[in-house]
Short mmCIF file of C-alpha atoms in Angstrom, two decimals:
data_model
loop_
_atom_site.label_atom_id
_atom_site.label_comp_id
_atom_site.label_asym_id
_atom_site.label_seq_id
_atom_site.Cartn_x
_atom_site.Cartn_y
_atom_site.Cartn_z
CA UNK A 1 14.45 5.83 -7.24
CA UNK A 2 14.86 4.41 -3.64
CA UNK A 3 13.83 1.29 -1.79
CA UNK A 4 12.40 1.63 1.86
CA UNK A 5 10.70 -1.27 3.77
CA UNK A 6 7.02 0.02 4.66
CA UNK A 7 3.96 -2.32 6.57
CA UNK A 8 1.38 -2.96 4.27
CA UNK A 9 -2.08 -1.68 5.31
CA UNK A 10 -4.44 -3.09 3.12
CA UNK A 11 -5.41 -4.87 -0.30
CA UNK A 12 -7.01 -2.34 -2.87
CA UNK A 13 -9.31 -4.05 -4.98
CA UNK A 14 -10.55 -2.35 -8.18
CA UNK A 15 -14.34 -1.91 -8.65
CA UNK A 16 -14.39 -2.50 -12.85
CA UNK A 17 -13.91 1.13 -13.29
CA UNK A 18 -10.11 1.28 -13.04
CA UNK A 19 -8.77 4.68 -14.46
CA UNK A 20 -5.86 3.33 -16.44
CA UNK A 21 -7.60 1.10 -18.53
CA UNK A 22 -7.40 2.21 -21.64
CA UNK A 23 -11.04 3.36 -23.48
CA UNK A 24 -12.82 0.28 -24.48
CA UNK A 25 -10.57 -2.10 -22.69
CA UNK A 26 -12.00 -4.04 -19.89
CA UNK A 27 -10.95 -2.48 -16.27
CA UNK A 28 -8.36 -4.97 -14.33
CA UNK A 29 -10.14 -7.84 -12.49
CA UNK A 30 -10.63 -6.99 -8.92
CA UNK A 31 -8.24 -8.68 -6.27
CA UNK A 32 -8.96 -11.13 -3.52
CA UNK A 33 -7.37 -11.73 -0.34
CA UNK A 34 -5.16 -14.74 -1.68
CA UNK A 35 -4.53 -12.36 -4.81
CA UNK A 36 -4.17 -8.85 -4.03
CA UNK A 37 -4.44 -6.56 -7.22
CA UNK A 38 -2.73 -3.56 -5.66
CA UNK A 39 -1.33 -3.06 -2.15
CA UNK A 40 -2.45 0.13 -0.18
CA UNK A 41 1.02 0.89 1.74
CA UNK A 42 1.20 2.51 5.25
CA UNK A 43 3.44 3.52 8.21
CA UNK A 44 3.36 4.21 11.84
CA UNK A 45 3.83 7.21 13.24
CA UNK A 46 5.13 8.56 16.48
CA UNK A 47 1.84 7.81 18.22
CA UNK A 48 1.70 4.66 16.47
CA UNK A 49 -1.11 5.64 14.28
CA UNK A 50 -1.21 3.68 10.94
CA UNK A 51 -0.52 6.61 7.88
CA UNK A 52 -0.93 5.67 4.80
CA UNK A 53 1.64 6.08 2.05
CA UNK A 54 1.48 5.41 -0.90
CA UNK A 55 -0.12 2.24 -3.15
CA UNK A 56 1.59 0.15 -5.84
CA UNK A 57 0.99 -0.38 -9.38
CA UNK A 58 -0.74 -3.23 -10.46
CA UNK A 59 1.14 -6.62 -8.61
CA UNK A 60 2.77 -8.94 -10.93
CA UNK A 61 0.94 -12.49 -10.95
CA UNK A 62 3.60 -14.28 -8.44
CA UNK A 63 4.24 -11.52 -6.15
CA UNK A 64 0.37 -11.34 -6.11
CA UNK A 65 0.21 -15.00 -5.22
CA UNK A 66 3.19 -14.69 -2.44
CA UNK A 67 1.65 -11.68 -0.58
CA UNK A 68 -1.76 -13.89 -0.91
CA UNK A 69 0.17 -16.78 0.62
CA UNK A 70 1.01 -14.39 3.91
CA UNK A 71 -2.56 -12.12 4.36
CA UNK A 72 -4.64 -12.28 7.42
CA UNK A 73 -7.35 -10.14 7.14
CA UNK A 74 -7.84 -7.29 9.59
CA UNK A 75 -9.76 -6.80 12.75
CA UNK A 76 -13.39 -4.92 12.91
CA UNK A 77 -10.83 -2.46 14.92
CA UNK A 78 -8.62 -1.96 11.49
CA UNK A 79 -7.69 2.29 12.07
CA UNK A 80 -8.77 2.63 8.48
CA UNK A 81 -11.93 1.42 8.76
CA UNK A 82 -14.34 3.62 7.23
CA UNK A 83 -11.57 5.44 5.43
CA UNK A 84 -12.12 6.45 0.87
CA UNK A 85 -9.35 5.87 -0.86
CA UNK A 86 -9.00 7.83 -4.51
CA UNK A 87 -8.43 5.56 -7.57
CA UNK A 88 -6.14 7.92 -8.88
CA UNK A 89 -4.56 11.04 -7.89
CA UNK A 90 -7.47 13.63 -7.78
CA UNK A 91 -10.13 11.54 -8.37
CA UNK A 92 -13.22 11.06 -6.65
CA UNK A 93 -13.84 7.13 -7.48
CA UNK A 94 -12.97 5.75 -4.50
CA UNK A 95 -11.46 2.32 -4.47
CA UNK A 96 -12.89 -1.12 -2.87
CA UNK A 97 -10.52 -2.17 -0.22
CA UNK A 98 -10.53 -5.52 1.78
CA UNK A 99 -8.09 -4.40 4.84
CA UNK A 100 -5.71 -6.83 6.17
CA UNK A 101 -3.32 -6.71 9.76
CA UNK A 102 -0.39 -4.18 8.97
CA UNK A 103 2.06 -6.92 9.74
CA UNK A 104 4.07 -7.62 6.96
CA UNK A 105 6.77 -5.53 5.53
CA UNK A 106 7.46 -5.07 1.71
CA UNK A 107 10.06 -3.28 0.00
CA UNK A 108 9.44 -1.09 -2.93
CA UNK A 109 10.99 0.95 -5.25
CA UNK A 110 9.94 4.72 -5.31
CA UNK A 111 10.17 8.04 -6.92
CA UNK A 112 10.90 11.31 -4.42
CA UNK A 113 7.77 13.45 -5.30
CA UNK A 114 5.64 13.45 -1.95
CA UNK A 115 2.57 15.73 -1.36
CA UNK A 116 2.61 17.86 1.57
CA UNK A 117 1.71 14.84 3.67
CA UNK A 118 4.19 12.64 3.27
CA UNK A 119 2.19 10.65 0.72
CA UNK A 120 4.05 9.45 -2.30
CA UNK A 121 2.32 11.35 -5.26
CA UNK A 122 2.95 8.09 -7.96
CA UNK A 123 2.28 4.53 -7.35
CA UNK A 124 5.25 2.60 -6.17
CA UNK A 125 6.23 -0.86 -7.88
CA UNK A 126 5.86 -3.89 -5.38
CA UNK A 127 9.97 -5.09 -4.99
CA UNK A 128 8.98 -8.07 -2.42
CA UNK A 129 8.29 -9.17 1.08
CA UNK A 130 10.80 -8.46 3.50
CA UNK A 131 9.62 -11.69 6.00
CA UNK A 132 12.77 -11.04 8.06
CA UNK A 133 11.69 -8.07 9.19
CA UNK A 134 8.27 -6.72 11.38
CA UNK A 135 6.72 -3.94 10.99
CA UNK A 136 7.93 -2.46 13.91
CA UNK A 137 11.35 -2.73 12.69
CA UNK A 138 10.63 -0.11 10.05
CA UNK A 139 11.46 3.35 10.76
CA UNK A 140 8.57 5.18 12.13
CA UNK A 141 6.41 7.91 9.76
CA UNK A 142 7.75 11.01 10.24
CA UNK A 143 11.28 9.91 11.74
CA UNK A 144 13.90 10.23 8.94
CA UNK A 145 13.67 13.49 6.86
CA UNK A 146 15.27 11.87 4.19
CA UNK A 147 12.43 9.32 3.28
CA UNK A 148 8.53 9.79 2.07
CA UNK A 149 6.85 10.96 5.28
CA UNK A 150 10.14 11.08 7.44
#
C-alpha cells in the first residue's frame, strides 16, 4: 500500500442497489453534497483533461462530514458530465453521481493493481484532505511511472 495526493472529481452517491450489501440487508443510504458516501477520484493529464482514477470505499462518518464542509458543486461545463460510472468492477449498474469542482486534494491509501488504463482496479480508503495543497500541485496523470496512471 501507498499514499498519493489525487483531486477529487466527484461525489458517488449510491442508488439503493449497492453491490456490497449483503442479501437482505438494506443498500447504504445515498450521499449528499454536505455528506459524500463515496468519492469518485481523478487526475489531470498532460492536456489537462480530468481522468478518473479510482473511487473509495465507503467514507467514514467524520471524514464524510469534513469533505462535506469543503464541496462546491461543479459547473454545467464539469468534463464528466454525461459520463456512467460502474458500481462495481464489471458491472453494468451505473452509479448516481452529484459532480463537484476538482479542487481539493485528498490523500489515500492504495493497492498497486491498475487496469490497463491507469485506473486503480480496488477501491481506495479515503486517508484525508490535503488543504495545503491544490490540485495542480499533484503530479499530473501519466507523469510518474511509478504511481496508478503515471
Amino acid at each position: 500500500m501507498h499514499s498519493i495526493a489525487t483531486p477529487e472529481g466527484t461525489i458517488l452517491q449510491s442508488r439503493g442497489n449497492d453491490p456490497s450489501a449483503p442479501p437482505g440487508q438494506p443498500a447504504s443510504p445515498p450521499g449528499t453534497l454536505d455528506s459524500p458516501h463515496l468519492l469518485l477520484l481523478g487526475r489531470h493529464d498532460i492536456h489537462d483533461r480530468l481522468r478518473p482514477i479510482g473511487r473509495t470505499v465507503p467514507l467514514r462518518p467524520e471524514a464524510a462530514r469534513l469533505v462535506g464542509e469543503n464541496l462546491t458543486a461543479a459547473d454545467p461545463d464539469h468534463p464528466w458530465t454525461g459520463m456512467r460510472f460502474a458500481s462495481a468492477w464489471g458491472s453494468r449498474d451505473a452509479l448516481d453521481v452529484t459532480l463537484v469542482r476538482p479542487e481539493l486534494v485528498a490523500e489515500i491509501s492504495v493497492d498497486t493493481a491498475v487496469d490497463h488504463g491507469g485506473v486503480y482496479r480496488h477501491p481506495v480508503r479515503f486517508k484525508r484532505l490535503r488543504l495545503d495543497l491544490a490540485a495542480r500541485d499533484v503530479p499530473q496523470f501519466g507523469a510518474e511511472p511509478d504511481t496508478a496512471a503515471g
